C-alpha cells in the first residue's frame, strides 16, 4: 500500500493542477492561446526540473517555490503577465 502524500506534496500537486487548468485551451485566463501553450511547457519543465534537483527534505526551499508559484499563477490569471521565459545557468563548481 502506498503512503499518503504529505501536506507539502499535496500543495505542490495542487499548484501544478491549478496551472494546467488555468493554461488549458479555452480557459478564462486573460492571455493569448499561443502564449498559453508556451507557458504551459515552461511550467511543466520547471516542475520536472525541481522534482529532480530538490530533495524531499528541502522543506523551506519547496515552500518558498510554492509561494512564488502561487503569486505567479495569480498574476497570470489576472492578466498581469503575458509570457514567461527561463534562464539556465551552468552548474556551480564547488572547490
Coordinates of C-alpha atoms in Angstrom, one line a residue:
X1 CA 0.0 0.0 0.0
X2 CA 1.3 3.4 -0.9
X3 CA 1.9 6.1 1.7
X4 CA -0.4 9.1 1.6
X5 CA 1.1 12.4 0.4
X6 CA 2.4 14.9 2.9
X7 CA 0.7 18.3 3.1
X8 CA 3.5 19.9 1.3
X9 CA 3.3 17.3 -1.5
X10 CA -0.4 17.9 -1.8
X11 CA 0.3 21.7 -2.1
X12 CA 2.8 21.1 -4.9
X13 CA 0.4 18.8 -6.8
X14 CA -2.5 21.3 -6.4
X15 CA -0.3 24.1 -7.7
X16 CA 0.6 22.1 -10.7
X17 CA -3.0 21.2 -11.4
X18 CA -4.1 24.8 -11.0
X19 CA -1.5 25.9 -13.5
X20 CA -2.6 23.2 -16.0
X21 CA -6.3 24.2 -15.5
X22 CA -5.5 27.9 -15.9
X23 CA -3.4 27.4 -19.0
X24 CA -5.6 24.8 -20.9
X25 CA -7.1 25.9 -24.2
X26 CA -10.3 27.8 -23.8
X27 CA -9.7 28.7 -20.2
X28 CA -10.7 32.2 -18.9
X29 CA -7.1 33.3 -18.3
X30 CA -6.5 36.7 -19.9
X31 CA -3.6 35.7 -22.1
X32 CA -3.4 34.6 -25.7
X33 CA -3.9 31.0 -26.7
X34 CA -0.4 30.7 -28.3
X35 CA 1.2 32.1 -25.1
X36 CA -0.8 29.6 -23.0
X37 CA 0.8 26.6 -24.7
X38 CA 4.3 28.1 -24.3
X39 CA 3.8 29.0 -20.7
X40 CA 2.3 25.5 -20.1
X41 CA 5.5 23.9 -21.4
X42 CA 7.7 26.2 -19.2
X43 CA 5.6 25.3 -16.2
X44 CA 6.0 21.6 -16.9
X45 CA 9.7 21.9 -17.4
X46 CA 10.2 23.9 -14.2
X47 CA 8.2 21.3 -12.1
X48 CA 10.1 18.4 -13.6
X49 CA 13.5 20.2 -13.1
X50 CA 12.7 20.9 -9.5
X51 CA 11.4 17.4 -8.9
X52 CA 14.9 16.1 -9.9
X53 CA 17.0 18.8 -8.3
X54 CA 15.3 19.2 -4.9
X55 CA 15.2 16.6 -2.2
X56 CA 12.0 16.0 -0.3
X57 CA 13.8 17.2 2.9
X58 CA 14.4 20.7 1.4
X59 CA 11.1 22.0 3.0
X60 CA 12.0 25.6 3.2
X61 CA 13.1 25.9 -0.4
X62 CA 10.0 23.9 -1.6
X63 CA 7.6 26.1 0.5
X64 CA 9.3 29.2 -1.0
X65 CA 8.8 27.9 -4.5
X66 CA 5.2 27.1 -3.8
X67 CA 4.5 30.6 -2.5
X68 CA 6.3 32.1 -5.6
X69 CA 4.3 29.8 -7.9
X70 CA 1.0 30.9 -6.3
X71 CA 1.8 34.5 -6.8
X72 CA 2.8 33.9 -10.4
X73 CA -0.4 32.0 -11.0
X74 CA -2.5 34.8 -9.6
X75 CA -0.6 37.3 -11.9
X76 CA -1.2 35.0 -14.9
X77 CA -4.9 34.7 -14.1
X78 CA -5.3 38.4 -13.6
X79 CA -3.6 39.1 -17.0
X80 CA -0.6 40.9 -15.5
X81 CA 1.8 38.5 -17.2
X82 CA 1.7 37.9 -21.0
X83 CA 4.7 35.5 -21.3
X84 CA 7.4 33.7 -19.3
X85 CA 10.9 32.9 -20.2
X86 CA 13.5 30.8 -18.3
X87 CA 17.2 31.3 -17.9
X88 CA 19.5 28.4 -17.3
X89 CA 22.9 28.8 -15.7
X90 CA 25.7 26.2 -15.8
X91 CA 26.1 24.2 -12.6
X92 CA 28.3 25.9 -10.0
X93 CA 31.6 24.3 -9.5
X94 CA 32.5 23.6 -5.9
X95 CA 36.2 23.7 -4.9

